[in-house]
mmCIF file of C-alpha atoms in Angstrom:
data_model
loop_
_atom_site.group_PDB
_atom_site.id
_atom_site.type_symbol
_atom_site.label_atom_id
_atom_site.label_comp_id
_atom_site.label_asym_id
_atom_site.label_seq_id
_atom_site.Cartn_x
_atom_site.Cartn_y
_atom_site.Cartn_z
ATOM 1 C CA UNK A 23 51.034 115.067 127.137
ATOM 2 C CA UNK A 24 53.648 113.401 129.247
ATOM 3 C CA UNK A 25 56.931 112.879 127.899
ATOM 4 C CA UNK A 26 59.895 110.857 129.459
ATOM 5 C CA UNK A 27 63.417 110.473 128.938
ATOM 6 C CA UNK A 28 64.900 107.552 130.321
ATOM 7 C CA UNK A 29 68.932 108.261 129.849
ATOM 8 C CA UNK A 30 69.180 112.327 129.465
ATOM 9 C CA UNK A 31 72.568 112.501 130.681
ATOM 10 C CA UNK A 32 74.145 110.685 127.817
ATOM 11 C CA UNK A 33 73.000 113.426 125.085
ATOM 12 C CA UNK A 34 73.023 116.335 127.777
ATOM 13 C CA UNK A 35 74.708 115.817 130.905
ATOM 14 C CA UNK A 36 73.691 119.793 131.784
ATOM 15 C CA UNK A 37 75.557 122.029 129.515
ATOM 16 C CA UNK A 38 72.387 122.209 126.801
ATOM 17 C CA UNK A 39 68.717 122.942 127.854
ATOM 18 C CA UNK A 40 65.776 120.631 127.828
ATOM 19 C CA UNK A 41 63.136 123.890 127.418
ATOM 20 C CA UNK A 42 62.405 123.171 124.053
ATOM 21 C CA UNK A 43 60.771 119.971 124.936
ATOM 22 C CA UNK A 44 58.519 121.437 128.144
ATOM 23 C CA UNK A 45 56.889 123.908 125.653
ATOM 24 C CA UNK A 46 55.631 120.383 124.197
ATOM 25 C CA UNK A 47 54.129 118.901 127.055
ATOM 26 C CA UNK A 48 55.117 117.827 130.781
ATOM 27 C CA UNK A 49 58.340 116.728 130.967
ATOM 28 C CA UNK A 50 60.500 114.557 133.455
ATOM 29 C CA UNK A 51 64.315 114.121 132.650
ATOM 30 C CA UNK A 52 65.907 110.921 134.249
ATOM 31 C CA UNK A 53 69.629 110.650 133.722
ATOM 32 C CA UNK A 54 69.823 107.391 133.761
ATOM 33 C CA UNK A 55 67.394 104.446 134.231
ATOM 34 C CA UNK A 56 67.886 100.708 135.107
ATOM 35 C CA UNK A 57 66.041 97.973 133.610
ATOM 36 C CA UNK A 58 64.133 97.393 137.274
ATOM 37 C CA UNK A 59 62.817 101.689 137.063
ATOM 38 C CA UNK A 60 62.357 101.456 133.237
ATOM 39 C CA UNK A 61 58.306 100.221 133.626
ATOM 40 C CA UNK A 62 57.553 102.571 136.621
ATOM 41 C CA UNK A 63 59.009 105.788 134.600
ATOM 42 C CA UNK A 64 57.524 104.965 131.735
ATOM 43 C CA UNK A 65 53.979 103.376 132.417
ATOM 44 C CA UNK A 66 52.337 107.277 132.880
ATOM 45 C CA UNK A 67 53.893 108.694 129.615
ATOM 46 C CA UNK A 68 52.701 108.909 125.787
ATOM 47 C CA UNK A 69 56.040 110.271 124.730
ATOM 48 C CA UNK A 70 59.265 108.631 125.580
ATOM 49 C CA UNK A 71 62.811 109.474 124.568
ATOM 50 C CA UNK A 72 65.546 107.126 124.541
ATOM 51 C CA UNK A 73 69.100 106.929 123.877
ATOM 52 C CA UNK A 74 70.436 103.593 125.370
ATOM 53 C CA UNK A 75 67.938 102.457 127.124
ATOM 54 C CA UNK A 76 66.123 99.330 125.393
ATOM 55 C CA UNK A 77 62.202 99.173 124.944
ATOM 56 C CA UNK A 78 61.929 95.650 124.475
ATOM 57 C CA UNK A 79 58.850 93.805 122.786
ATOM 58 C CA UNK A 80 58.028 92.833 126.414
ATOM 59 C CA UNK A 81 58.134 96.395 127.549
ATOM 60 C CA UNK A 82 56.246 98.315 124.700
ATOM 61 C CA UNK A 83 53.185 95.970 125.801
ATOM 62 C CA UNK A 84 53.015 97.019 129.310
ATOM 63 C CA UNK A 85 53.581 100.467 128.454
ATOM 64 C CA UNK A 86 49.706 100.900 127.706
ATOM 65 C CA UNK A 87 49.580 105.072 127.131
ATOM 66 C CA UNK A 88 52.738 104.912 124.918
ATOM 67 C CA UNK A 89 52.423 106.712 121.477
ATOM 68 C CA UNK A 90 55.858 107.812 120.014
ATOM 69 C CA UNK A 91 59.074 106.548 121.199
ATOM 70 C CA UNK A 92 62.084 109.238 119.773
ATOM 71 C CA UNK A 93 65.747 107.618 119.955
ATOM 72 C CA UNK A 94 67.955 110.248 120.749
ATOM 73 C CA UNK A 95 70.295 108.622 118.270
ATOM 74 C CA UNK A 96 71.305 107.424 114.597
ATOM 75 C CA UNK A 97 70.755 103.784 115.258
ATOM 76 C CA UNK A 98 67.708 102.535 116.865
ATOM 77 C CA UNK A 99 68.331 99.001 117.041
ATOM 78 C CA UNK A 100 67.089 99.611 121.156
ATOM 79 C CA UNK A 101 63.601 99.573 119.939
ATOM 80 C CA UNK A 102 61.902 96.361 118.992
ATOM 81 C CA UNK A 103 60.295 98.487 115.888
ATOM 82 C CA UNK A 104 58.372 95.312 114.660
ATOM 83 C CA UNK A 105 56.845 95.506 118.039
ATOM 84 C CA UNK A 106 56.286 99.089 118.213
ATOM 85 C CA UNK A 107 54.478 98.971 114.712
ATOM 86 C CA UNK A 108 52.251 96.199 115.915
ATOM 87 C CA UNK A 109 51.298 98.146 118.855
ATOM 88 C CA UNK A 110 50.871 101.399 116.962
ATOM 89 C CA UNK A 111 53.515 103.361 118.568
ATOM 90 C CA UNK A 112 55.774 105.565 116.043
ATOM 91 C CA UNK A 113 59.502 105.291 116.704
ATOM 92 C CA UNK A 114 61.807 107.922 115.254
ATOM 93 C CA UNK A 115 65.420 108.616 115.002
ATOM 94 C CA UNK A 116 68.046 111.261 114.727
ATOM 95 C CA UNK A 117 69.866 110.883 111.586
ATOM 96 C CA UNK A 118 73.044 112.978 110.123
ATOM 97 C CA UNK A 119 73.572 114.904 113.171
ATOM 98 C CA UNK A 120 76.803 113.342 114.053
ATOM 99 C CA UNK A 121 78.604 113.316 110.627
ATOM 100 C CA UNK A 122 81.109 115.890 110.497
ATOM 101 C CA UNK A 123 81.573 114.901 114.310
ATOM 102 C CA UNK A 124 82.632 111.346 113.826
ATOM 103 C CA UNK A 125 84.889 111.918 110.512
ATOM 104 C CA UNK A 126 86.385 113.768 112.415
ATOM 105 C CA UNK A 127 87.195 111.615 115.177
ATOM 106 C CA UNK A 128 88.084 108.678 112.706
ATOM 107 C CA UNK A 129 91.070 111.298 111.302
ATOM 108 C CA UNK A 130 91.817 111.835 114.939
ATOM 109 C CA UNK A 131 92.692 108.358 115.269
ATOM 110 C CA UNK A 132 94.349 108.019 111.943
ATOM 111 C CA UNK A 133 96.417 111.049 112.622
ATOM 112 C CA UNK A 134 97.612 109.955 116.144
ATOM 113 C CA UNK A 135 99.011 106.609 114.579
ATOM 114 C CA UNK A 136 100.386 107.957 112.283
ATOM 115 C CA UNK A 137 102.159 110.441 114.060
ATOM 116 C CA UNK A 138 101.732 109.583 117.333
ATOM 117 C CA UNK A 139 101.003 112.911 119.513
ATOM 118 C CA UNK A 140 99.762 111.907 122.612
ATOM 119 C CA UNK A 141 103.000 109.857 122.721
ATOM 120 C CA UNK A 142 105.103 112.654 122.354
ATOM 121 C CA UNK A 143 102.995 115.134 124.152
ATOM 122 C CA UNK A 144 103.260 112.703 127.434
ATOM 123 C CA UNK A 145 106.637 112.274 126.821
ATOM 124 C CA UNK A 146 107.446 116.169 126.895
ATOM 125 C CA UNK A 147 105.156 116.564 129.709
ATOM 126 C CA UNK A 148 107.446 113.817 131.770
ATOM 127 C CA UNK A 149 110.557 115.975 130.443
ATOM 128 C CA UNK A 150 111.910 113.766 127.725
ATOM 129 C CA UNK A 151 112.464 117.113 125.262
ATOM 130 C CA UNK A 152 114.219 118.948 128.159
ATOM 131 C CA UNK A 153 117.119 116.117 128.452
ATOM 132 C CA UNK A 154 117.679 115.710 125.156
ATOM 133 C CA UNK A 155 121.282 115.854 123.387
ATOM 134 C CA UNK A 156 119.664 117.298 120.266
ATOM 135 C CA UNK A 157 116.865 119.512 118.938
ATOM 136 C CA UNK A 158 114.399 117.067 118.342
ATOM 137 C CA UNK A 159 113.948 113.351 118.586
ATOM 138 C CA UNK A 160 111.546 110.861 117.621
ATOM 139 C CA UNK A 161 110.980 106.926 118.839
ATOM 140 C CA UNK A 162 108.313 105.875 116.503
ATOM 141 C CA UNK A 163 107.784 105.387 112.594
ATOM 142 C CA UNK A 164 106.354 108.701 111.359
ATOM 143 C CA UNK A 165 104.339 108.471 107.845
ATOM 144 C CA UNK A 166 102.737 110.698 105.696
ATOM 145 C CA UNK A 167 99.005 109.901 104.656
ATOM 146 C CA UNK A 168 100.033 111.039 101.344
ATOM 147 C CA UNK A 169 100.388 108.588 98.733
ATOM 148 C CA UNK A 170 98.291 105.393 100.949
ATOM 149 C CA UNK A 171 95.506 103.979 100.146
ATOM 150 C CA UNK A 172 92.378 104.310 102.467
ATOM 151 C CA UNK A 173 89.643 101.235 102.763
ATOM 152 C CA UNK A 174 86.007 102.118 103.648
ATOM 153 C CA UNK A 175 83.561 100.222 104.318
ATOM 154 C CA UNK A 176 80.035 101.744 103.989
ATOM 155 C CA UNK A 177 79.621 104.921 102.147
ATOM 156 C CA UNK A 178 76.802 106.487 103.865
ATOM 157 C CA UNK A 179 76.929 110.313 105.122
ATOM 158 C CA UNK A 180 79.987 109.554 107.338
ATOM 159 C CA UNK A 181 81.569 107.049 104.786
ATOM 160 C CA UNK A 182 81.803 109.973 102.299
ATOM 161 C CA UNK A 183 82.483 112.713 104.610
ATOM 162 C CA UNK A 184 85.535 110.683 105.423
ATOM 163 C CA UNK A 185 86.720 110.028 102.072
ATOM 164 C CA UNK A 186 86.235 113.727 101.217
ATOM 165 C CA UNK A 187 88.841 114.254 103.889
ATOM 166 C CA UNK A 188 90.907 111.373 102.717
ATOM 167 C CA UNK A 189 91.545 112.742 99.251
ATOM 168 C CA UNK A 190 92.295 116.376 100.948
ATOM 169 C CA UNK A 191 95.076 114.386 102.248
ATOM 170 C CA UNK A 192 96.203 112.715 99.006
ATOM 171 C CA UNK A 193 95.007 109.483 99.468
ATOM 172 C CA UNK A 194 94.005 106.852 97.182
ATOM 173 C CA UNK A 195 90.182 106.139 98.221
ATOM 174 C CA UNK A 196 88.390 102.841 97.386
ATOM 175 C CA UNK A 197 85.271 101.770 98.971
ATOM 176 C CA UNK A 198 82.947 98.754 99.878
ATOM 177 C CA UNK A 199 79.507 99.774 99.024
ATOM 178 C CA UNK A 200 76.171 98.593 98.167
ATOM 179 C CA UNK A 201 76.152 101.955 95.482
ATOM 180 C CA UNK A 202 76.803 101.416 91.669
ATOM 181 C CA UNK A 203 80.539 102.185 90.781
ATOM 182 C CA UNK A 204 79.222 104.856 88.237
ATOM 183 C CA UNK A 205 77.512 106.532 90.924
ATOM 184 C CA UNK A 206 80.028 107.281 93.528
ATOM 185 C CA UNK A 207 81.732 110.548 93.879
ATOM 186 C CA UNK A 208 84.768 111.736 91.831
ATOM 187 C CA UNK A 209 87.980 110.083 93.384
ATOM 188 C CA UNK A 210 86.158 107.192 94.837
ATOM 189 C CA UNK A 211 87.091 103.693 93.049
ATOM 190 C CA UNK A 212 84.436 100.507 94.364
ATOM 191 C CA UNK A 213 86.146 96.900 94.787
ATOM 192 C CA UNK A 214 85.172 94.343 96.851
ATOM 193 C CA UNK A 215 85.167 93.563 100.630
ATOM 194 C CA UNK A 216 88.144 90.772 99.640
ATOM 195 C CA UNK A 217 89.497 94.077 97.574
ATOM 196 C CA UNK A 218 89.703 96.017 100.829
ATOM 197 C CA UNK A 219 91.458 93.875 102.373
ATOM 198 C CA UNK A 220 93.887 92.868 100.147
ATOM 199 C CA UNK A 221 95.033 97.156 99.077
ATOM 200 C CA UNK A 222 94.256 99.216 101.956
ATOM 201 C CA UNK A 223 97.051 100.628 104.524
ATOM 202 C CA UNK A 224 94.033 101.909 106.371
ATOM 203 C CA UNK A 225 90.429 100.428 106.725
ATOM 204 C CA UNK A 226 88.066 102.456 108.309
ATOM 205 C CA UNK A 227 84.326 101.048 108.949
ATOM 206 C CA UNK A 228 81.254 103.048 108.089
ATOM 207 C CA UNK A 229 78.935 100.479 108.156
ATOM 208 C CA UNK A 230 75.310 99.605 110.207
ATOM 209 C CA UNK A 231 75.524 96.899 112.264
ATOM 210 C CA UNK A 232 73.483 93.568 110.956
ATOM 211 C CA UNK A 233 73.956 89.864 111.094
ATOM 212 C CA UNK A 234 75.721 90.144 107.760
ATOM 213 C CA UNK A 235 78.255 92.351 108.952
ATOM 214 C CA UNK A 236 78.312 91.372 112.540
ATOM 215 C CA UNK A 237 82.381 90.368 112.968
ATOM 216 C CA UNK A 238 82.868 91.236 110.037
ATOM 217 C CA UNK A 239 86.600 91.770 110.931
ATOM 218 C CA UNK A 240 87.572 88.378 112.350
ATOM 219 C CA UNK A 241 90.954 85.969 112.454
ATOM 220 C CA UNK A 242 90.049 84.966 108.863
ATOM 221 C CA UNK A 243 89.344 88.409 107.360
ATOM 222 C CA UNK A 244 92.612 90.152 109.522
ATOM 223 C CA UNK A 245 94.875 87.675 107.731
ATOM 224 C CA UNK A 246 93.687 88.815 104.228
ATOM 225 C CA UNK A 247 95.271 92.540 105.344
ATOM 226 C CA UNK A 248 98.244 93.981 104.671
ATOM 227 C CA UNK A 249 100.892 93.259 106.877
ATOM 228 C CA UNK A 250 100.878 96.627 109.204
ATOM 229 C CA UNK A 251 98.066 98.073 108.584
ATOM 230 C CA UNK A 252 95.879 99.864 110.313
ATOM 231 C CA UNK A 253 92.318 99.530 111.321
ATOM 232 C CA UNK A 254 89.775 102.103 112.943
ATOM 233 C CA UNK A 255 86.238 101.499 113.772
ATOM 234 C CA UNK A 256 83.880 104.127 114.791
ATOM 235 C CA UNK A 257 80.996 102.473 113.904
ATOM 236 C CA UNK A 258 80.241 99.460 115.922
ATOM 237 C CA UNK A 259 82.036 97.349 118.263
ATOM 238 C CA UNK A 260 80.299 93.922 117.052
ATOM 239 C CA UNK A 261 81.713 95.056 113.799
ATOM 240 C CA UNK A 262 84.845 93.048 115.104
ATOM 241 C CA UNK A 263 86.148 90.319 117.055
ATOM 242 C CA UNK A 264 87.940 91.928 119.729
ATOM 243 C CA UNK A 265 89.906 89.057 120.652
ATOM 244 C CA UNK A 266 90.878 88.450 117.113
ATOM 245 C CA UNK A 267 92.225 92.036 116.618
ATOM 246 C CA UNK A 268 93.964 92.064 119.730
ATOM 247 C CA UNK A 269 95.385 88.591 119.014
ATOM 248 C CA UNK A 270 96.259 90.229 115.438
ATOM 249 C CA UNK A 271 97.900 93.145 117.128
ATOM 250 C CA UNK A 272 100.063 91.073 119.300
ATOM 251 C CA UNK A 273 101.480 89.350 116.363
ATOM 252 C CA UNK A 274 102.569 92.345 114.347
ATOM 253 C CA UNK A 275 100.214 91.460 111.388
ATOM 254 C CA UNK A 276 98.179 94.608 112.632
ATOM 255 C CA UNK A 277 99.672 97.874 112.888
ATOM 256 C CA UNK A 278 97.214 99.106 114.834
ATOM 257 C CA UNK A 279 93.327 99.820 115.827
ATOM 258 C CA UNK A 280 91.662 103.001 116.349
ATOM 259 C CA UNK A 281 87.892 102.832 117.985
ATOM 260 C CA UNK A 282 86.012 104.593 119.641
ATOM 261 C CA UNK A 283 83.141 101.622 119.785
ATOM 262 C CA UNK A 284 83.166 98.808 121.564
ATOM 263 C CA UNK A 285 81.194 95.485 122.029
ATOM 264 C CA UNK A 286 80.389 96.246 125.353
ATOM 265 C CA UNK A 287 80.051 99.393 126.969
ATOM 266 C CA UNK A 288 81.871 100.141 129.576
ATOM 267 C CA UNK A 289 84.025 96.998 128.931
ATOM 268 C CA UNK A 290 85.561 95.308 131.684
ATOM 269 C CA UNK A 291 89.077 96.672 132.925
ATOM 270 C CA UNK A 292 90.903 93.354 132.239
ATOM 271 C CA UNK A 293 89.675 93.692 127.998
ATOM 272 C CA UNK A 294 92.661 91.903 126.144
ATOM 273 C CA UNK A 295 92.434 95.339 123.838
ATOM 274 C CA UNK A 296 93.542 97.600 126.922
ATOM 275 C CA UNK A 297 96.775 95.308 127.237
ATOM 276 C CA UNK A 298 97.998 96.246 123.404
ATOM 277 C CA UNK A 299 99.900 99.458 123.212
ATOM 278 C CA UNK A 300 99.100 100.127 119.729
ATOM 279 C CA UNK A 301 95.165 99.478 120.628
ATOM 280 C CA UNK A 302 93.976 102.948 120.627
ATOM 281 C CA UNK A 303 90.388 103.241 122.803
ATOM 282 C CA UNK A 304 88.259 106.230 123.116
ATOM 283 C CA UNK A 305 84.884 106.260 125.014
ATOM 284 C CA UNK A 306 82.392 106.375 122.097
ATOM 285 C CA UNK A 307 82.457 109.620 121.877
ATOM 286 C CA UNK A 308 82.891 110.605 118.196
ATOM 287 C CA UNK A 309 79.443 111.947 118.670
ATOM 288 C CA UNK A 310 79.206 114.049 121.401
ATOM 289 C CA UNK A 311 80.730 117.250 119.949
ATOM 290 C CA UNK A 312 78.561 120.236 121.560
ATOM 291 C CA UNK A 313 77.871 121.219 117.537
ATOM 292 C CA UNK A 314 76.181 117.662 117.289
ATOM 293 C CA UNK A 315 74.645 117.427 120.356
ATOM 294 C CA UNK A 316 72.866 120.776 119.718
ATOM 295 C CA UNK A 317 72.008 119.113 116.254
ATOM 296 C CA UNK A 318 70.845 115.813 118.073
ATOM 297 C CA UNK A 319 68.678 118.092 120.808
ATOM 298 C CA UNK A 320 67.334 120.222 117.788
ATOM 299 C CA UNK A 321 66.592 117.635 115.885
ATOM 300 C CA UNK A 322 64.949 115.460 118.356
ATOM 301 C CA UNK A 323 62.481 118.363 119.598
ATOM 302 C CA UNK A 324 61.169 118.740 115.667
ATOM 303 C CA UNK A 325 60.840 115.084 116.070
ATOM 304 C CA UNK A 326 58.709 115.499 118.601
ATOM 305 C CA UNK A 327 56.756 119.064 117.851
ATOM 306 C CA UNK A 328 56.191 117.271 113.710
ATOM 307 C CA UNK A 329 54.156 113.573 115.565
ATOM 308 C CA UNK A 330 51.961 115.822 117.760
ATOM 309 C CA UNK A 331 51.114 117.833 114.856
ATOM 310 C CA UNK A 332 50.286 114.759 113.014
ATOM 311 C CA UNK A 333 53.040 114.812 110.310
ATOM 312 C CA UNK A 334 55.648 112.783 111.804
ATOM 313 C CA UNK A 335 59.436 112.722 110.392
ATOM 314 C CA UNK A 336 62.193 110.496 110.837
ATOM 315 C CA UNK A 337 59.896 107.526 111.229
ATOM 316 C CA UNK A 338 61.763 104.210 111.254
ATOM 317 C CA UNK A 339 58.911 101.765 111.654
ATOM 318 C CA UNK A 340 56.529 103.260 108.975
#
C-alpha cells in the first residue's frame, strides 16, 4: 500500500514524526507539490494525504489506483467529494483538533486590540519607557472586555469554546446559530445575523465557508455595526470583503480587524489590509499549535489505520 502526501510541510515542517504512517504502508513525504507534479506523485498511490493541495474532479479520474484521500485538515472543500464518491474513493477529514488552538488565537487578537501589546512591547524595545518623564505612559484607548458584548457567528466546537472564554471574561455573549435558542449553553442568548450587527462591540466568525455565507461581511453588512467595533475572523478569508473592511477601517466606522485568514494565501504585498494600522494579520496559523498538530498527525494516522481495516471514520463523502 502506497501512500502519498502531497504538502507535508504545512502540518509538519520536521519537528513531529511521520513513523506512524510507514508502519501502514510505503510512504513518500513531499513538502510541497505544484499543480504540474501533483499527477506524477500521485498516479502510483492508493492512499493520498492532503492538506492544501486540491484533487480536482479532473484529477481523481486520472488517478486510477486511488482509494482513500485523508485531508490533513477540518475543512475539505480541496476535494471534489461528489467526484470522489462517484469514483469510489473515501475522503476523510480531521475534525476538532484545532479547537482550543484557534479560541485561543481569536482572544489573542481580541486582547492585543484591546490593549495593544505588541505596540507597547515595540515601543519599549525602541526605548520609549527609558525616556519617559513618568512611570508609565500609554498612547492608545485601553478597555476592559468586561461589561461588552461579544457577536459570534457559528457555534460549532470553536464557536462555543470561544464564548466559554468570553463569559470568563464577563462578557455579554449572543450568537448567530442554526441551534434552537433553548438549546444553547447557559449564558448564551441567540438573535439574528441583523442582531449581531446591530449589539456587538466585538464579532468574531465561527462559521464554514458556503455560498450563503461567502462575504458575508461586506460594505452593506459593516454599516449595520457599531461605530468602533471590532471584527476578528479566524475562520475564512472569503468570509469578508477585504476591500470593504479595509475601506471600513479607513473611515473610522471599524475599530479594527483581527484575522488570521485570508482570501488568498500568501496575499500579495501591496493588499489594501497591510496599509491599515489597526488591520491586524497573522499567517493562518491559529492551528498550528504543536498540541494540535500532534492531534491533527494522531488523528490522521487512525484515519488511515480505521479505512484499511475496513471501518473507516471521519468520512465526509459517505
Amino acid at each position: 500500500m502506497k501512500i502519498v502526501v502531497l504538502d507535508g510541510y504545512g502540518a509538519n515542517p520536521g519537528d513531529l514524526s511521520w513513523e506512524p504512517f510507514r508502519q501502514l504502508g510505503e510512504l513518500v513525504v513531499y513538502p510541497r507539490t505544484a499543480p504540474n507534479e501533483l499527477i506524477g506523485r500521485a498516479k502510483d498511490a492508493e492512499i493520498v494525504l492532503t492538506n492544501k493541495v486540491v484533487l480536482d474532479a479532473q484529477v481523481l479520474q486520472e488517478l486510477k489506483l486511488l482509494k482513500y484521500v485523508g485531508v490533513l485538515a477540518t475543512g475539505y472543500n480541496v476535494v471534489d467529494i461528489q467526484a470522489a464518491k462517484r469514483l469510489g474513493i473515501v475522503v476523510t477529514n480531521i475534525p476538532s483538533y484545532s479547537t482550543d488552538s484557534v479560541a485561543q488565537m481569536t482572544f489573542a487578537h481580541i486582547l492585543n486590540i484591546m490593549n495593544r501589546v505588541d505596540h507597547y512591547a515595540i515601543e519599549n524595545r525602541n526605548g520609549r519607557w527609558s525616556r519617559n518623564q513618568d512611570f508609565c505612559y500609554w498612547d492608545t484607548p485601553l478597555r476592559e472586555l468586561a461589561g461588552k458584548t461579544i457577536g459570534i457567528v457559528g457555534l460549532g466546537h470553536i464557536g462555543k469554546k470561544v464564548a466559554c472564554i468570553a463569559r470568563d471574561f464577563g462578557m455579554d455573549v449572543f450568537a448567530y446559530t442554526s441551534k434552537n435558542a433553548a438549546d444553547l449553553p447557559e449564558g448564551i442568548q441567540k438573535t439574528t445575523m441583523d442582531g449581531l450587527f446591530a449589539i456587538s462591540d466585538i464579532l468574531t466568525l465561527h462559521c464554514p465557508l458556503t455560498p450563503t455565507t461567502r462575504d458575508l461581511i461586506n460594505k452593506e453588512t459593516l454599516a449595520k455595526m457599531k461605530e468602533g467595533a471590532i471584527l476578528i475572523n479566524t475562520g475564512r478569508g472569503p468570509l469578508v470583503n477585504e476591500q470593504d473592511v479595509a475601506d471600513a477601517l479607513a473611515s473610522g466606522h471599524l475599530g479594527a480587524y483581527g484575522a488570521d485568514v485570508m482570501c488568498q494565501e500568501p496575499p500579495t504585498e501591496n493588499h489594501p489590509l497591510f496599509k491599515q494600522p489597526n488591520a491586524f494579520i497573522t499567517p493562518h496559523i491559529a492551528w498550528a499549535t504543536v498540541e494540535a498538530r500532534e492531534r491533527l498527525m494522531e488523528i490522521a494516522v487512525h484515519n488511515v489505520k480505521a479505512f484499511l481495516e475496513g471501518n473507516p471514520v471521519h468520512v465526509v463523502n459517505p
